[in-house]
């Protein structure tokens, strides 16, 4: 057994940060990227440029890799099965990954194992969506294409039957879900290895703006130990039942029952390092990226505990500056403790081009510092 | 002003770890490496293979770099001047770097600025070395070739005139120094930027075995605040006087005067990230590598303060295992908080192939964990 080669499919920022985490581990990293300009392709030594939808490309890429893992969940299931048939370990495997690829499969399986979900079913047309709305107490309801969505794309809040035409245009099955009256969003991040070892990170609060993750607070403030434990147990159980290997993010709604009792419902699953876990780079003993790599190689996992009472992550979205360097310099000067993570991506308005982490003892201060830096980099504030 | 390109000369582990630290900063990194197998060349996207001793190679490499910095101190001074004449910022610059390249120049300049040094002078032959010994109270004395030494190479403890022949064989000037009866070795690490901002890391204790750094304890245990402050002030003053840009390690002897009063003497200078600063990767808010990069780009520096009461680094030397992967797996399983840093280098007995960092509240525990992992990886213990 020698230091292995990790094959990463996809050249986005998750691959970039996984490579960063793999360097101290002494691993060899091979990247399949769409273009040489992709975020990860800029910083990795061994890059293959190619299309992950092409099986021959995937097969050639997988030669010499000890394991294949992913920056995204878009590789066709049948290609992953073909790689497995070739004898290449694929982690997470296709049978697990399909639950992060297809929201219909995910809901059916979660319901089967008794994981709490919003009421949902596949709907066939706008009239069927209206029928579903009636079943759950009326519009609005959520419609989602079962495949292809992310960051709010592929998701519609529908207020009437007439409103429900758009989701069906893509020709992809459409899942209807009740619109949950949630208190806030949480995420339970865990990492699981092939031999079944698993670690659970503290449950975080995730704040979305316009359907895009904006701020993550670790741990989620004022979350009872009981509910936090329940969320972690749920994520661990989902991972075990679905045989997930690597990082699993379970995005949750925190709800209040009619009796005022808090509860959780599963919103989405992601089987890769996840935006709600970026805080771990500076806020946990072992980052989600390091633990994802350790898991897919079946190495013992690292300690997931936090290093500071509070860590806050804010995403940096493209805004007014085509080049953020001056703003970045300003942020470093203002806050010498700020941890900036830039992805090397061209700035486009609204595009995630980086994130910042801050940590400390005082949540209000930690949060203000992250908020300020993200807003300053975006250009929405100038002082 | 856009995100700049850092040109790194030398493909060793310091370049590897500087690249790792540069990824989140969003920087572009270009490497000049002797071979594609070098530690850093394995993990960097843009690598030029070439000989840093060849000016044309250096000049071609420097094209498109916004700044040139170094993994080692071996680039000829006249080449650095030529790059500067071409308009490429070289940091640290040749006039500073010569003090880390030539121990004779270093001693002369430190004496000039009143920095405390062991008594020393250039000696011309074994008889002159014997004369020097007489001046300082007799043998043994230390002889060093003024250029080319590292990790104990190029250094002799000489006990007689007959013993003093070896150092002169290389045809390089030889510096004689009194053999200091030191209590222990310390290192004061600071980082300084072109606009004169500087940060000082906590002073560490550095323990050598057979002339090679073995263990670093941060901060140095039982060091008085007064002496720690004196060491930091000394390092900052040396950096300012010599116009150092980037990381400066001042290796120090801690001494006791006849009155029992503690003091310090400068042993060596290094102008690049240094082994005595590896603990900062996991133990400080900003690592030496991140701050070195920030300094050479004249970006504001990051907070150098420690994140834990104690951090211990132990070097991993090559030993009994040609492949350390099984031992590495064992170490991860034994200590989920262990931070392993492997350099991707072939294992040769005694060669530095990685290091481990541990941190926590209890020095004895932190030290035992680092010691155990380093010994286990080397194969000197098996349980």
XYZ file of C-alpha atoms in Angstrom:
766
model
C 0.000 0.000 0.000
C 1.451 3.332 -0.980
C 0.259 6.957 -0.872
C -2.786 6.857 -3.110
C -4.017 8.913 -6.048
C -7.387 10.615 -5.586
C -9.275 11.246 -8.819
C -11.565 14.266 -8.491
C -14.282 14.759 -11.089
C -15.146 18.433 -11.490
C -12.976 21.546 -11.342
C -15.003 23.853 -9.087
C -14.096 25.393 -5.767
C -14.929 22.240 -3.816
C -12.264 20.388 -5.783
C -9.881 23.311 -5.265
C -10.341 23.230 -1.503
C -10.186 19.422 -1.381
C -6.831 19.573 -3.156
C -5.647 22.173 -0.655
C -6.645 19.828 2.181
C -4.965 16.871 0.490
C -1.541 18.527 0.179
C -0.533 18.057 3.848
C -1.903 14.520 3.699
C 0.766 13.720 1.101
C -1.808 12.523 -1.415
C -1.560 12.647 -5.156
C -4.471 14.477 -6.739
C -5.716 14.118 -10.291
C -8.427 16.385 -11.631
C -10.975 16.012 -14.424
C -11.962 19.562 -15.311
C -14.101 21.123 -18.033
C -11.548 23.832 -18.791
C -8.008 24.798 -17.682
C -9.487 27.991 -16.198
C -11.736 26.199 -13.713
C -11.178 27.038 -10.060
C -9.379 23.799 -9.161
C -7.550 23.443 -12.470
C -5.616 26.612 -11.608
C -3.964 25.011 -8.592
C -3.660 21.273 -9.305
C -0.623 19.714 -10.933
C -2.250 16.838 -12.817
C -5.291 18.058 -14.747
C -7.189 16.234 -17.489
C -9.478 18.483 -19.528
C -12.577 16.616 -20.574
C -16.301 16.087 -20.328
C -17.496 14.019 -17.348
C -20.609 13.062 -19.326
C -18.451 11.059 -21.724
C -17.761 7.549 -20.467
C -14.557 7.074 -22.468
C -13.177 10.284 -20.977
C -14.091 9.125 -17.478
C -12.564 5.704 -18.047
C -9.303 7.123 -19.340
C -9.186 9.585 -16.446
C -9.793 6.844 -13.890
C -6.720 4.895 -15.030
C -4.144 5.165 -12.261
C -6.592 6.596 -9.720
C -7.059 4.663 -6.492
C -10.480 6.188 -5.916
C -12.861 8.505 -7.776
C -14.762 11.234 -5.939
C -16.662 14.347 -6.945
C -16.860 18.105 -6.909
C -20.534 17.864 -8.007
C -23.312 15.321 -8.345
C -23.852 15.445 -12.104
C -21.982 12.364 -13.334
C -24.520 9.945 -14.858
C -25.242 6.955 -12.636
C -24.628 4.446 -15.437
C -21.116 5.861 -15.977
C -20.332 5.396 -12.290
C -21.515 1.799 -12.501
C -19.250 1.275 -15.496
C -16.258 2.614 -13.546
C -17.087 0.296 -10.655
C -17.327 -2.605 -13.095
C -13.822 -1.620 -14.263
C -12.683 -2.099 -10.662
C -12.295 1.573 -9.694
C -13.739 2.458 -6.283
C -16.284 5.273 -6.706
C -17.050 7.144 -3.483
C -19.787 7.951 -2.800
C -20.993 5.040 -4.923
C -23.728 5.327 -7.543
C -26.368 3.696 -5.324
C -25.805 6.331 -2.652
C -25.204 9.238 -5.001
C -28.507 8.818 -6.830
C -30.205 10.161 -3.692
C -28.359 13.430 -4.103
C -28.967 13.465 -7.850
C -32.674 12.719 -7.968
C -34.987 14.436 -5.481
C -37.767 11.947 -6.257
C -35.580 8.971 -5.361
C -34.333 10.859 -2.285
C -37.845 11.574 -0.960
C -39.040 8.026 -1.586
C -36.063 6.532 0.236
C -36.125 8.980 3.151
C -39.837 8.260 3.635
C -39.073 4.535 3.569
C -36.515 4.852 6.379
C -38.773 7.144 8.389
C -36.718 10.334 8.042
C -38.971 13.352 8.598
C -39.722 15.124 5.314
C -42.160 17.775 4.105
C -45.221 16.103 2.551
C -44.391 15.450 -1.075
C -45.152 13.479 -4.189
C -44.315 13.418 -7.879
C -46.883 15.449 -9.854
C -47.622 14.978 -13.536
C -48.887 18.392 -14.659
C -50.185 21.729 -13.330
C -53.593 20.224 -12.532
C -51.921 17.467 -10.523
C -49.866 20.113 -8.726
C -53.122 21.860 -7.816
C -54.504 18.559 -6.536
C -51.353 18.151 -4.393
C -51.819 21.686 -3.073
C -55.334 20.764 -1.994
C -53.981 17.647 -0.215
C -51.547 19.733 1.880
C -53.885 22.623 2.714
C -53.666 24.811 -0.362
C -51.196 26.941 -2.313
C -48.422 27.987 -2.179
C -46.501 24.753 -2.741
C -42.941 24.068 -3.877
C -42.273 22.422 -7.222
C -38.820 21.061 -8.047
C -37.428 19.306 -11.068
C -36.058 16.047 -9.647
C -32.669 16.515 -11.345
C -30.380 19.360 -12.264
C -31.194 22.017 -9.665
C -28.820 23.817 -7.290
C -28.653 27.139 -5.436
C -32.373 27.766 -5.897
C -32.325 26.870 -9.584
C -34.909 24.213 -10.515
C -37.121 25.279 -7.597
C -40.401 27.225 -7.885
C -42.740 28.615 -5.271
C -46.091 28.160 -6.973
C -49.172 30.116 -5.912
C -51.771 28.808 -8.360
C -52.351 26.177 -11.034
C -51.697 28.786 -13.719
C -48.400 29.534 -11.968
C -47.360 25.869 -12.186
C -46.571 25.543 -15.884
C -42.848 26.451 -15.862
C -41.431 23.480 -13.919
C -42.891 21.031 -16.454
C -41.266 22.644 -19.495
C -37.903 20.909 -19.007
C -39.468 17.470 -19.526
C -37.979 16.252 -16.225
C -40.232 14.681 -13.556
C -41.504 17.278 -11.091
C -41.669 16.812 -7.331
C -44.238 18.766 -5.334
C -43.550 19.575 -1.681
C -45.574 21.408 0.917
C -44.181 24.862 1.650
C -42.798 24.440 5.142
C -43.374 27.276 7.591
C -39.921 26.906 9.069
C -38.267 28.844 11.851
C -34.860 28.690 10.240
C -32.617 26.421 8.203
C -30.043 24.119 9.761
C -27.476 21.751 8.306
C -26.134 18.540 9.814
C -22.782 17.656 8.278
C -21.279 14.229 8.787
C -18.512 12.211 7.165
C -18.625 8.439 6.826
C -15.978 5.992 5.661
C -16.366 2.620 3.900
C -15.609 0.695 7.090
C -18.464 2.560 8.757
C -16.606 5.051 10.929
C -18.448 8.359 11.007
C -17.969 11.793 12.535
C -20.599 14.477 13.045
C -19.821 18.188 12.915
C -21.761 20.590 15.119
C -25.161 21.423 13.594
C -25.063 24.846 11.960
C -27.568 27.527 11.075
C -27.651 28.353 7.405
C -29.121 31.632 6.192
C -30.144 31.855 2.543
C -30.683 35.047 0.560
C -32.549 34.703 -2.753
C -32.149 30.939 -2.565
C -28.345 31.139 -2.202
C -26.446 30.364 0.989
C -25.341 33.653 2.511
C -24.221 33.009 6.101
C -23.476 29.910 8.165
C -23.188 30.100 11.953
C -21.446 27.264 13.800
C -22.853 26.013 16.022
C -26.484 27.052 15.378
C -27.287 29.591 18.112
C -29.869 28.653 20.753
C -30.291 25.151 19.385
C -31.180 22.737 22.160
C -28.732 19.910 22.731
C -31.630 17.538 22.213
C -32.554 18.836 18.769
C -28.891 19.129 17.741
C -28.360 15.510 18.752
C -31.482 14.480 16.889
C -30.239 16.210 13.721
C -26.814 14.589 13.987
C -28.334 11.159 14.604
C -30.640 11.626 11.640
C -27.726 12.533 9.352
C -25.698 9.564 10.598
C -28.669 7.249 10.059
C -29.293 8.533 6.538
C -25.610 8.034 5.725
C -25.652 4.489 7.051
C -28.953 3.538 5.385
C -27.918 4.995 2.043
C -24.326 3.726 2.419
C -22.887 7.191 1.857
C -19.088 7.420 1.781
C -17.504 10.838 2.232
C -19.136 14.055 3.313
C -22.918 14.224 3.606
C -24.723 17.501 4.170
C -28.302 17.157 5.358
C -30.042 20.496 4.905
C -32.853 20.801 7.412
C -35.817 22.984 8.231
C -36.261 23.734 11.910
C -40.007 23.807 12.609
C -42.304 24.560 15.521
C -45.253 22.241 16.057
C -48.685 23.562 17.083
C -47.571 22.815 20.655
C -44.493 25.007 20.185
C -42.249 21.952 20.195
C -39.261 22.273 17.852
C -38.743 19.692 15.160
C -36.743 19.081 11.975
C -37.577 18.129 8.408
C -35.082 17.146 5.728
C -34.836 19.698 2.929
C -31.979 18.483 0.717
C -29.027 16.077 0.695
C -25.570 16.773 -0.742
C -22.921 14.050 -0.969
C -19.708 16.041 -1.243
C -18.128 18.849 0.764
C -20.822 21.474 1.146
C -21.111 25.237 1.536
C -22.591 24.729 5.014
C -19.280 23.069 5.997
C -16.831 25.718 4.754
C -16.564 27.102 8.297
C -14.704 23.894 9.266
C -11.583 25.040 7.356
C -10.800 27.534 10.095
C -13.278 26.567 12.787
C -12.887 22.804 13.286
C -9.981 20.582 14.224
C -10.387 18.721 10.927
C -12.034 20.379 7.924
C -14.810 18.786 5.912
C -12.415 18.660 2.953
C -9.727 16.753 4.859
C -12.298 14.374 6.286
C -13.945 13.834 2.906
C -10.599 12.787 1.445
C -9.786 10.619 4.447
C -13.196 8.940 4.119
C -13.010 8.160 0.419
C -9.570 6.596 1.025
C -10.901 4.670 4.041
C -8.383 6.393 6.285
C -9.299 6.999 9.931
C -11.313 10.203 10.255
C -10.162 13.370 11.980
C -11.702 15.083 14.972
C -14.699 17.205 13.845
C -14.954 19.328 16.988
C -14.896 23.130 16.806
C -11.760 25.101 17.719
C -13.618 28.245 18.776
C -16.926 28.941 20.512
C -18.287 30.570 17.332
C -17.323 30.417 13.690
C -19.185 32.332 10.994
C -18.897 31.883 7.238
C -20.212 34.401 4.720
C -20.157 33.757 1.012
C -18.529 36.353 -1.206
C -20.674 36.982 -4.261
C -19.615 38.845 -7.341
C -20.772 42.435 -7.268
C -19.504 45.813 -8.315
C -15.801 45.028 -8.675
C -14.631 43.077 -11.724
C -11.406 42.707 -9.757
C -11.661 42.416 -5.971
C -7.977 42.809 -5.164
C -8.167 46.307 -3.706
C -11.196 45.403 -1.615
C -9.448 42.227 -0.477
C -6.414 44.225 0.596
C -8.688 46.549 2.564
C -10.382 43.610 4.317
C -7.037 42.117 5.338
C -5.941 45.452 6.768
C -9.198 45.964 8.676
C -9.253 42.504 10.262
C -5.931 40.655 10.654
C -7.834 37.601 11.948
C -10.049 37.341 8.863
C -9.689 34.122 6.866
C -10.328 34.789 3.181
C -10.904 31.946 0.729
C -10.923 33.024 -2.908
C -11.745 30.587 -5.681
C -9.837 32.183 -8.576
C -13.084 32.613 -10.502
C -14.026 35.484 -12.769
C -16.366 37.868 -11.027
C -19.944 37.865 -12.281
C -22.760 39.540 -10.360
C -24.259 37.058 -7.904
C -21.687 34.325 -8.583
C -20.005 32.692 -5.578
C -16.353 33.689 -5.964
C -15.133 33.064 -2.439
C -16.034 33.017 1.212
C -14.716 34.403 4.462
C -14.477 32.729 7.857
C -14.218 34.451 11.207
C -14.140 32.935 14.658
C -14.033 33.971 18.292
C -15.811 34.129 21.617
C -18.390 36.829 20.869
C -20.942 35.847 18.252
C -22.066 39.405 17.488
C -18.477 40.475 16.798
C -17.626 37.336 14.821
C -20.742 37.759 12.709
C -20.187 41.470 12.086
C -16.627 40.840 10.911
C -17.650 38.172 8.405
C -20.609 40.223 7.209
C -18.488 43.325 6.755
C -15.809 41.533 4.762
C -18.313 39.795 2.473
C -20.202 43.034 1.843
C -17.020 44.996 1.288
C -15.688 42.447 -1.207
C -19.006 42.496 -3.035
C -18.943 46.265 -3.082
C -22.262 46.798 -1.320
C -20.434 48.794 1.344
C -17.340 50.926 0.887
C -16.333 51.635 4.459
C -4.190 45.844 -9.801
C -5.289 42.236 -10.114
C -4.611 39.020 -8.221
C -0.869 38.618 -8.604
C 1.417 35.807 -9.689
C 3.973 34.667 -7.104
C 7.097 33.147 -8.598
C 8.679 30.641 -6.210
C 12.257 29.535 -6.830
C 12.872 26.035 -5.490
C 10.619 22.987 -5.329
C 11.102 21.789 -1.750
C 8.572 21.392 1.029
C 8.663 25.086 1.927
C 7.435 25.910 -1.580
C 4.846 23.131 -1.305
C 3.447 24.534 1.925
C 3.609 28.118 0.650
C 1.520 27.082 -2.352
C -0.949 25.383 -0.016
C -1.224 28.630 1.962
C -1.607 30.673 -1.221
C -4.601 28.712 -2.568
C -7.187 30.309 -0.252
C -5.608 33.697 -0.912
C -6.620 33.318 -4.557
C -3.056 33.810 -5.768
C -1.485 32.393 -8.869
C 1.627 30.406 -8.120
C 4.457 29.625 -10.511
C 7.267 27.298 -9.521
C 10.859 26.911 -10.685
C 11.838 23.388 -9.714
C 14.864 21.186 -10.350
C 12.756 18.155 -11.247
C 9.055 17.318 -11.716
C 9.327 14.976 -8.722
C 10.269 17.709 -6.257
C 7.956 18.115 -3.282
C 6.241 21.281 -4.523
C 6.262 20.326 -8.205
C 3.867 17.483 -7.347
C 1.122 19.861 -6.245
C 1.548 23.086 -8.258
C -0.175 23.724 -11.561
C 2.410 25.898 -13.279
C 5.882 24.389 -12.972
C 9.017 25.317 -14.894
C 11.773 22.734 -14.669
C 15.148 24.405 -14.679
C 18.335 25.312 -12.863
C 18.111 28.366 -10.596
C 21.877 28.860 -11.012
C 21.336 29.722 -14.678
C 20.454 33.381 -15.203
C 18.659 32.850 -18.513
C 16.437 30.231 -16.880
C 15.669 32.588 -14.007
C 14.931 35.465 -16.366
C 12.567 33.406 -18.493
C 10.853 32.073 -15.365
C 10.410 35.577 -13.940
C 8.462 36.722 -17.008
C 4.859 37.192 -15.919
C 5.645 36.942 -12.199
C 4.683 39.905 -10.030
C 7.242 38.971 -7.413
C 9.998 36.397 -6.969
C 10.524 34.646 -3.652
C 12.376 31.562 -2.472
C 12.222 28.083 -1.065
C 15.948 28.259 -0.271
C 18.778 30.766 -0.070
C 21.041 29.416 -2.810
C 20.278 31.724 -5.750
C 23.448 33.689 -6.602
C 23.277 37.298 -5.466
C 24.309 38.638 -8.901
C 21.364 36.811 -10.521
C 18.967 38.439 -8.093
C 20.423 41.836 -8.915
C 19.935 41.103 -12.607
C 16.262 40.249 -12.016
C 15.817 43.463 -10.071
C 17.445 45.361 -12.922
C 14.867 43.734 -15.205
C 12.194 45.319 -13.006
C 11.065 42.165 -11.168
C 10.609 42.636 -7.401
C 12.774 40.103 -5.559
C 11.732 39.518 -1.956
C 13.703 39.242 0.187
C 16.037 41.347 -1.958
C 19.670 40.439 -2.650
C 21.059 42.957 -0.151
C 19.046 41.358 2.631
C 19.394 37.771 1.459
C 23.180 37.837 1.411
C 23.057 37.826 5.224
C 21.345 34.450 5.127
C 23.659 33.174 2.413
C 26.996 34.150 3.848
C 27.672 33.618 7.547
C 30.695 35.909 7.410
C 28.641 38.813 6.066
C 25.906 38.006 8.590
C 28.255 38.092 11.588
C 29.919 41.310 10.441
C 26.603 43.080 9.976
C 25.035 41.789 13.199
C 28.106 42.956 15.110
C 27.805 46.350 13.428
C 24.196 46.785 14.580
C 24.996 45.538 18.079
C 23.081 42.263 17.900
C 24.486 39.806 20.465
C 26.565 37.094 18.774
C 29.018 34.424 19.870
C 32.574 35.727 19.522
C 33.660 35.007 15.987
C 36.009 35.858 13.150
C 37.053 34.560 9.754
C 40.044 32.211 10.088
C 42.506 31.436 7.320
C 43.823 27.968 8.204
C 44.040 25.441 11.066
C 46.755 27.433 12.813
C 44.589 30.548 12.680
C 41.684 28.507 14.046
C 43.932 27.492 16.945
C 44.822 31.156 17.489
C 41.112 31.979 17.562
C 40.545 29.172 20.087
C 43.164 30.732 22.315
C 41.439 34.126 22.031
C 38.134 32.686 23.278
C 39.472 30.486 26.052
C 40.553 27.345 24.219
C 39.145 24.483 22.211
C 36.556 23.285 21.337
C 35.459 25.935 18.849
C 32.967 25.854 15.989
C 34.127 26.194 12.405
C 31.635 26.876 9.611
C 32.021 27.352 5.898
C 30.471 30.770 5.275
C 28.285 29.457 2.424
C 26.445 26.264 1.561
C 25.669 24.745 4.953
C 22.303 23.663 6.335
C 20.938 21.187 8.892
C 24.328 20.781 10.516
C 26.165 20.337 7.225
C 29.099 22.730 6.818
C 29.542 22.932 10.598
C 32.343 21.322 12.615
C 33.027 21.134 16.315
C 36.804 21.274 16.399
C 38.812 20.082 19.409
C 42.381 20.689 18.242
C 44.415 22.285 15.477
C 44.893 18.851 13.888
C 41.120 18.449 13.968
C 40.614 21.706 12.031
C 41.734 20.690 8.547
C 38.391 19.486 7.087
C 36.520 22.805 6.961
C 39.227 24.361 4.779
C 39.134 21.661 2.106
C 36.112 23.151 0.300
C 38.028 26.321 -0.568
C 35.269 28.464 0.968
C 36.087 31.049 3.660
C 35.768 29.590 7.147
C 34.160 31.346 10.095
C 35.254 30.433 13.604
C 32.845 30.877 16.501
C 33.184 30.230 20.190
C 31.297 27.134 21.304
C 28.467 28.614 23.322
C 27.546 26.854 26.530
C 23.857 27.394 25.930
C 20.893 26.392 28.061
C 18.702 25.670 25.056
C 17.937 26.890 21.542
C 15.154 29.350 20.787
C 13.827 30.836 17.565
C 12.228 34.238 17.041
C 10.134 34.224 13.886
C 8.896 37.454 12.407
C 7.431 38.554 9.085
C 8.029 41.975 7.571
C 6.502 43.631 4.528
C 7.992 46.214 2.132
C 5.974 49.039 3.667
C 7.502 48.133 7.047
C 4.581 46.370 8.750
C 5.852 43.465 10.828
C 4.401 40.743 13.014
C 6.198 38.627 15.598
C 5.258 35.044 16.397
C 5.678 33.743 19.932
C 9.292 32.748 20.627
C 9.677 28.967 20.426
C 12.049 26.396 21.851
C 13.804 24.359 19.194
C 15.364 21.018 20.046
C 17.997 19.636 17.662
C 19.143 16.035 17.408
C 22.382 15.386 15.511
C 22.273 18.949 14.183
C 18.768 18.532 12.704
C 15.654 20.186 14.113
C 13.651 17.529 15.930
C 11.011 19.253 18.076
C 9.655 22.798 18.325
C 7.566 23.887 21.312
C 5.424 27.007 20.997
C 5.692 29.067 23.049
C 9.069 28.220 24.625
C 8.229 26.836 28.091
C 9.295 28.855 31.139
C 10.637 31.697 29.047
C 10.318 34.993 30.884
C 8.166 37.609 29.199
C 11.137 39.913 29.373
C 13.493 37.603 27.471
C 10.761 36.651 24.986
C 10.139 40.328 24.300
C 13.859 40.939 23.949
C 14.140 38.119 21.389
C 11.167 39.420 19.391
C 12.524 42.984 19.465
C 15.910 41.725 18.324
C 14.379 39.830 15.383
C 12.286 42.846 14.398
C 15.333 45.111 14.601
C 17.472 42.757 12.501
C 14.682 42.605 9.896
C 14.417 46.395 9.777
C 18.193 47.011 9.693
C 18.758 44.402 6.986
C 15.565 45.390 5.129
C 14.261 41.823 5.173
C 10.949 41.248 3.366
C 9.027 38.069 4.145
C 9.650 35.571 6.905
C 12.793 35.854 9.014
C 13.800 33.147 11.458
C 16.386 34.190 14.019
C 17.807 31.072 15.637
C 19.034 31.898 19.111
C 21.027 30.406 21.945
C 19.598 31.011 25.387
C 22.506 31.511 27.776
C 23.049 32.026 31.501
C 25.574 34.634 32.564
C 27.961 34.059 35.520
C 25.339 35.895 37.613
C 22.644 33.406 36.463
C 20.990 36.059 34.351
C 19.478 34.683 31.130
C 20.551 36.131 27.815
C 20.404 35.425 24.089
C 22.932 35.158 21.271
C 22.125 34.942 17.561
C 23.052 31.567 16.060
C 21.700 31.678 12.476
C 19.362 33.682 10.232
C 16.971 32.217 7.650
C 15.027 34.447 5.252
C 12.136 32.214 4.172
C 9.556 30.115 6.002
C 11.483 28.016 8.494
C 11.209 24.683 10.246
C 10.870 26.476 13.582
C 7.670 28.056 12.225
C 5.878 24.933 10.943
C 3.827 24.831 14.153
C 2.024 27.990 12.945
C 0.121 25.988 10.302
C -2.107 24.518 12.985
C -1.159 26.558 16.011
C -1.389 30.215 14.949
C -4.177 32.359 13.540
C -2.065 33.019 10.434
C 0.649 30.584 9.384
C 4.202 31.628 8.537
C 3.540 30.526 4.955
C 0.450 32.708 4.543
C 2.229 35.662 6.118
C 5.341 35.159 3.997
C 3.202 35.326 0.859
C 1.274 38.310 2.154
C 4.547 40.071 2.946
C 6.231 39.514 -0.402
C 3.083 40.890 -2.096
C 2.991 43.835 0.326
C -0.464 42.773 1.513
C -1.469 43.537 5.100
C -0.163 40.837 7.424
C -2.282 38.348 9.352
C -2.532 37.933 13.096
C 0.435 35.830 14.353
C -1.045 34.943 17.735
C -1.373 31.316 18.865
C -4.721 29.495 18.769
C -3.898 27.084 21.576
C -1.904 27.334 24.815
C 0.655 24.849 23.462
C 1.590 23.654 20.004
C 4.335 21.115 19.375
C 5.928 20.214 16.056
C 8.055 17.124 15.507
C 9.853 16.443 12.262
C 9.261 13.107 10.577
C 12.548 11.675 9.360
C 12.931 8.781 7.003
C 13.569 5.542 8.848
C 12.649 1.915 8.528
C 9.667 2.191 6.202
C 10.292 2.867 2.512
C 6.548 3.596 2.426
C 4.999 5.196 5.510
C 1.362 4.767 4.509
C 0.509 2.005 6.997
C 2.235 3.843 9.822
C 0.438 7.045 8.821
C -2.899 5.263 8.916
C -2.076 3.986 12.386
C -1.162 7.471 13.615
C -4.435 8.925 12.313
C -6.384 6.198 14.091
C -4.514 6.664 17.358
C -4.913 10.446 17.495
C -7.819 12.015 15.581
C -6.506 15.480 16.489
C -3.060 14.859 14.981
C -2.128 17.154 12.094
C 0.127 15.329 9.654
C 2.072 17.198 6.967
C 3.751 14.949 4.426
C 6.029 16.350 1.746
C 5.579 13.713 -0.965
C 9.310 12.930 -0.810
C 10.942 9.548 -1.215
C 11.933 8.131 2.134
C 15.664 8.033 2.824
C 17.056 7.371 6.304
C 17.410 10.670 8.157
C 15.729 12.760 5.438
C 12.976 15.172 6.497
C 9.889 13.769 4.778
C 7.180 15.461 6.833
C 6.228 16.821 10.211
C 3.379 16.539 12.667
C 1.697 19.234 14.721
C -0.291 18.755 17.898
C -1.895 21.348 20.117
C -3.826 21.593 23.348
C -3.876 22.745 26.946
C -1.520 20.206 28.501
C 2.064 20.459 27.284
C 3.072 16.966 28.422
C 0.173 15.422 26.501
C 0.689 17.595 23.426
C 4.368 16.750 23.374
C 3.850 13.019 23.868
C 1.366 12.880 20.981
C 3.714 14.616 18.546
C 6.694 12.549 19.700
C 4.770 9.301 19.377
C 3.548 10.060 15.861
C 6.993 11.137 14.627
C 8.648 8.059 16.131
C 5.948 5.743 14.835
C 6.236 7.151 11.297
C 9.988 6.788 11.431
C 9.619 3.221 12.648
C 11.621 3.643 15.842
C 8.575 2.505 17.807
C 5.890 0.084 16.669
C 3.233 0.529 19.324
